[in-house]
Amino acid sequence: MRDVIVVGGGHNGLVAAAYLAAAGLKVAVLERRGQVGGAAVTEEFHPGFRNSVAAYTVSLLNPKIIRDLGLAGHGLKIVERPLSNFLPLPDGRYLKVAPGRTKVEVAKFSARDAERLDVYEARLERMADVLRVLALQTPPNVATGQGLVANLSALLDTAKVANRLRSLGLEGQRDCVEIFTRSACDFLDQWFESDPIKAILGFDGIVGTYASPYAAGTAYVLLHHCWGEVNGRHGVWGHAIGGMGAITQAMARACAARGVEIRTEAAVSEILVEKGRAAGVVTAKGEKIAARTVVSNLHPKLTFEKLVDPAALPADFRARIASYRSGSGSFRMNLALSELPSFSALPGRAAAEHHGAGIVIAPSLAYMERAWMDARASGWSTAPIVEMVIPSTLDDSLSPPGRHVASLFCQHVALKLPDGRSWDDARETVADLMLDTVDAYAPGFKGSVIARQILSPLDLERTFGLVGGDIFHGCLSLDQLYSARPVLGHADYRSPIPDLYMCGASTHPGGGVTGAPGHNAAREMLKDFRRRRWPR
């Protein structure tokens, strides 16, 4: 009998498995697809061209997890972008964002904004520091019905969080209230006056979020994208050599070195509940596998609405999962290119620093709001938001010599089209629109596309289990964060069913390739094994 079965071999499931196996437990990972990695995988999508299929850039992967799992020793190498972002503008100007250089760039548009940038970044970094610490801590889980001792422990945890917030001082506490409750626009408008800097910062507030930048809560999404680091440098973004799959393949090797059994093409059709406790799983092939505990890396709607007998769950918990909001308005494309794009704002096809940046096409916050309103009305934006990265400028293993691969992360699109059409019918039309959008800023770009891989929200759901196409496994809104993620009373990675745990991005600290949910869930599982039932 296994001690633990991990349902789903995404990056958080692999992280949890590695920690559990390191503690001496017998662990098996069951993955539905032909390779582990979930949405963080690298695949060949055209002969000679490989790319990160869904997740496409790295910053939020926690450095403690990189160290603990020895990922560098298992082949992981992450390189920093030469620029964080490049924002071409319709009038032929542009903004470059990079540590130590942004201030000079912003001064081209507003001397006042340039002067305020250092203070803004310092105050944002102060809040990001709090998130970095909280990311690897289990949220307080008060009033779970687990008894007086558990509730007292949760109250003490709450007090620790309060003390950390008090350490920010009154100014910092006010900043936290604003960023958790306001829109990205409201937050940025109080700091800056020029559109370009607000656009490039505000883009982080709607990444993977089906909302206007004027929607309350998008300021937190902005902050969520700012607490990462690459090779010890805070707030920067990078690329994993070999694509995002290099991260999860390194994790898989770390798991194997610790004795984890990894099985691919092993979809789970049922989580067994016997005598009120999780007792194993049944695979889609009908194999019954017993285990002392089960931990699901899947979206909560898949775990609790598809794999668990509804009778085993409290009625209110089922209702909360049914109303759990999931949908990010994302449309992903991977492109094989014959040459690098030449931008009107910065001409030239020879590799330059801006080709290695996150290239954002969304010149203003008002543009982003119109994109969202369009999608709400017609299913997709007539002038969409596009972020393009060209990882082959940093990693020549992804494409043939002289050729390149590009990732397009596009917004906004609706999960369900208002006219009732399927995304299977609209996919190509919208893909053409996305290429036309880039072509307007880089003439000739569309003609350089050799091949394309298209992932609509429906494709993201079908292929990777991202319900609603949601890259975060659920909206990053105040009602679905921290102690309320995914449901108040179960933020400690324990489900209502004893011995059934959660370790996916629907748990704290949320989405992105962080590994933190897997790390935290494993810690809580080990506490239970050690305190109550190891061995049983």
PDB file of N, CA, C and O in Angstrom, residues 46-69:
ATOM      1  N   HIS A  46       5.861  21.906 -34.031  1.00  0.00           N
ATOM      2  CA  HIS A  46       6.123  21.881 -35.475  1.00  0.00           C
ATOM      3  C   HIS A  46       7.525  21.302 -35.625  1.00  0.00           C
ATOM      4  O   HIS A  46       8.373  21.547 -34.757  1.00  0.00           O
ATOM      5  N   PRO A  47       7.779  20.513 -36.657  1.00  0.00           N
ATOM      6  CA  PRO A  47       9.095  19.867 -36.763  1.00  0.00           C
ATOM      7  C   PRO A  47      10.249  20.847 -36.562  1.00  0.00           C
ATOM      8  O   PRO A  47      10.381  21.846 -37.268  1.00  0.00           O
ATOM      9  N   GLY A  48      11.071  20.559 -35.544  1.00  0.00           N
ATOM     10  CA  GLY A  48      12.226  21.392 -35.230  1.00  0.00           C
ATOM     11  C   GLY A  48      11.952  22.557 -34.296  1.00  0.00           C
ATOM     12  O   GLY A  48      12.892  23.236 -33.867  1.00  0.00           O
ATOM     13  N   PHE A  49      10.690  22.791 -33.963  1.00  0.00           N
ATOM     14  CA  PHE A  49      10.315  23.930 -33.119  1.00  0.00           C
ATOM     15  C   PHE A  49       9.659  23.428 -31.833  1.00  0.00           C
ATOM     16  O   PHE A  49       8.625  22.750 -31.874  1.00  0.00           O
ATOM     17  N   ARG A  50      10.261  23.786 -30.699  1.00  0.00           N
ATOM     18  CA  ARG A  50       9.717  23.431 -29.388  1.00  0.00           C
ATOM     19  C   ARG A  50       9.435  24.711 -28.614  1.00  0.00           C
ATOM     20  O   ARG A  50      10.121  25.717 -28.771  1.00  0.00           O
ATOM     21  N   ASN A  51       8.424  24.647 -27.747  1.00  0.00           N
ATOM     22  CA  ASN A  51       8.137  25.817 -26.923  1.00  0.00           C
ATOM     23  C   ASN A  51       7.369  25.405 -25.676  1.00  0.00           C
ATOM     24  O   ASN A  51       6.813  24.297 -25.602  1.00  0.00           O
ATOM     25  N   SER A  52       7.362  26.308 -24.705  1.00  0.00           N
ATOM     26  CA  SER A  52       6.518  26.130 -23.522  1.00  0.00           C
ATOM     27  C   SER A  52       5.075  26.257 -23.976  1.00  0.00           C
ATOM     28  O   SER A  52       4.679  27.288 -24.524  1.00  0.00           O
ATOM     29  N   VAL A  53       4.286  25.218 -23.758  1.00  0.00           N
ATOM     30  CA  VAL A  53       2.963  25.167 -24.372  1.00  0.00           C
ATOM     31  C   VAL A  53       1.984  26.130 -23.728  1.00  0.00           C
ATOM     32  O   VAL A  53       1.287  26.877 -24.417  1.00  0.00           O
ATOM     33  N   ALA A  54       1.891  26.127 -22.412  1.00  0.00           N
ATOM     34  CA  ALA A  54       0.902  26.970 -21.716  1.00  0.00           C
ATOM     35  C   ALA A  54       1.620  28.004 -20.857  1.00  0.00           C
ATOM     36  O   ALA A  54       1.777  29.156 -21.257  1.00  0.00           O
ATOM     37  N   ALA A  55       2.074  27.639 -19.639  1.00  0.00           N
ATOM     38  CA  ALA A  55       2.919  28.549 -18.865  1.00  0.00           C
ATOM     39  C   ALA A  55       4.171  28.838 -19.688  1.00  0.00           C
ATOM     40  O   ALA A  55       4.717  27.944 -20.331  1.00  0.00           O
ATOM     41  N   TYR A  56       4.642  30.085 -19.670  1.00  0.00           N
ATOM     42  CA  TYR A  56       5.665  30.444 -20.652  1.00  0.00           C
ATOM     43  C   TYR A  56       6.826  31.273 -20.112  1.00  0.00           C
ATOM     44  O   TYR A  56       7.783  31.550 -20.846  1.00  0.00           O
ATOM     45  N   THR A  57       6.785  31.698 -18.855  1.00  0.00           N
ATOM     46  CA  THR A  57       7.885  32.493 -18.315  1.00  0.00           C
ATOM     47  C   THR A  57       7.967  32.247 -16.819  1.00  0.00           C
ATOM     48  O   THR A  57       6.997  31.789 -16.206  1.00  0.00           O
ATOM     49  N   VAL A  58       9.110  32.539 -16.226  1.00  0.00           N
ATOM     50  CA  VAL A  58       9.354  32.143 -14.840  1.00  0.00           C
ATOM     51  C   VAL A  58       9.824  33.335 -14.016  1.00  0.00           C
ATOM     52  O   VAL A  58      10.619  34.154 -14.470  1.00  0.00           O
ATOM     53  N   SER A  59       9.270  33.426 -12.821  1.00  0.00           N
ATOM     54  CA  SER A  59       9.712  34.384 -11.813  1.00  0.00           C
ATOM     55  C   SER A  59       9.226  33.955 -10.438  1.00  0.00           C
ATOM     56  O   SER A  59       9.940  34.095  -9.456  1.00  0.00           O
ATOM     57  N   LEU A  60       8.016  33.409 -10.375  1.00  0.00           N
ATOM     58  CA  LEU A  60       7.387  33.125  -9.092  1.00  0.00           C
ATOM     59  C   LEU A  60       7.844  31.811  -8.459  1.00  0.00           C
ATOM     60  O   LEU A  60       7.501  31.541  -7.310  1.00  0.00           O
ATOM     61  N   LEU A  61       8.605  30.993  -9.189  1.00  0.00           N
ATOM     62  CA  LEU A  61       9.081  29.729  -8.632  1.00  0.00           C
ATOM     63  C   LEU A  61       9.940  30.012  -7.400  1.00  0.00           C
ATOM     64  O   LEU A  61      10.954  30.700  -7.474  1.00  0.00           O
ATOM     65  N   ASN A  62       9.518  29.457  -6.267  1.00  0.00           N
ATOM     66  CA  ASN A  62      10.110  29.848  -4.995  1.00  0.00           C
ATOM     67  C   ASN A  62      11.554  29.356  -4.863  1.00  0.00           C
ATOM     68  O   ASN A  62      11.843  28.180  -5.104  1.00  0.00           O
ATOM     69  N   PRO A  63      12.469  30.242  -4.471  1.00  0.00           N
ATOM     70  CA  PRO A  63      13.877  29.843  -4.374  1.00  0.00           C
ATOM     71  C   PRO A  63      14.147  28.758  -3.340  1.00  0.00           C
ATOM     72  O   PRO A  63      15.067  27.955  -3.507  1.00  0.00           O
ATOM     73  N   LYS A  64      13.343  28.709  -2.268  1.00  0.00           N
ATOM     74  CA  LYS A  64      13.516  27.644  -1.277  1.00  0.00           C
ATOM     75  C   LYS A  64      13.247  26.289  -1.911  1.00  0.00           C
ATOM     76  O   LYS A  64      13.963  25.302  -1.642  1.00  0.00           O
ATOM     77  N   ILE A  65      12.229  26.224  -2.739  1.00  0.00           N
ATOM     78  CA  ILE A  65      11.888  24.957  -3.389  1.00  0.00           C
ATOM     79  C   ILE A  65      12.984  24.562  -4.382  1.00  0.00           C
ATOM     80  O   ILE A  65      13.353  23.383  -4.480  1.00  0.00           O
ATOM     81  N   ILE A  66      13.516  25.535  -5.111  1.00  0.00           N
ATOM     82  CA  ILE A  66      14.624  25.249  -6.033  1.00  0.00           C
ATOM     83  C   ILE A  66      15.786  24.629  -5.256  1.00  0.00           C
ATOM     84  O   ILE A  66      16.392  23.632  -5.691  1.00  0.00           O
ATOM     85  N   ARG A  67      16.083  25.189  -4.083  1.00  0.00           N
ATOM     86  CA  ARG A  67      17.191  24.666  -3.271  1.00  0.00           C
ATOM     87  C   ARG A  67      16.856  23.307  -2.671  1.00  0.00           C
ATOM     88  O   ARG A  67      17.651  22.359  -2.743  1.00  0.00           O
ATOM     89  N   ASP A  68      15.682  23.194  -2.046  1.00  0.00           N
ATOM     90  CA  ASP A  68      15.324  21.966  -1.337  1.00  0.00           C
ATOM     91  C   ASP A  68      15.284  20.762  -2.272  1.00  0.00           C
ATOM     92  O   ASP A  68      15.668  19.648  -1.892  1.00  0.00           O
ATOM     93  N   LEU A  69      14.805  20.962  -3.487  1.00  0.00           N
ATOM     94  CA  LEU A  69      14.686  19.853  -4.432  1.00  0.00           C
ATOM     95  C   LEU A  69      15.954  19.683  -5.280  1.00  0.00           C
ATOM     96  O   LEU A  69      16.040  18.754  -6.077  1.00  0.00           O
TER      97      LEU A  69
END
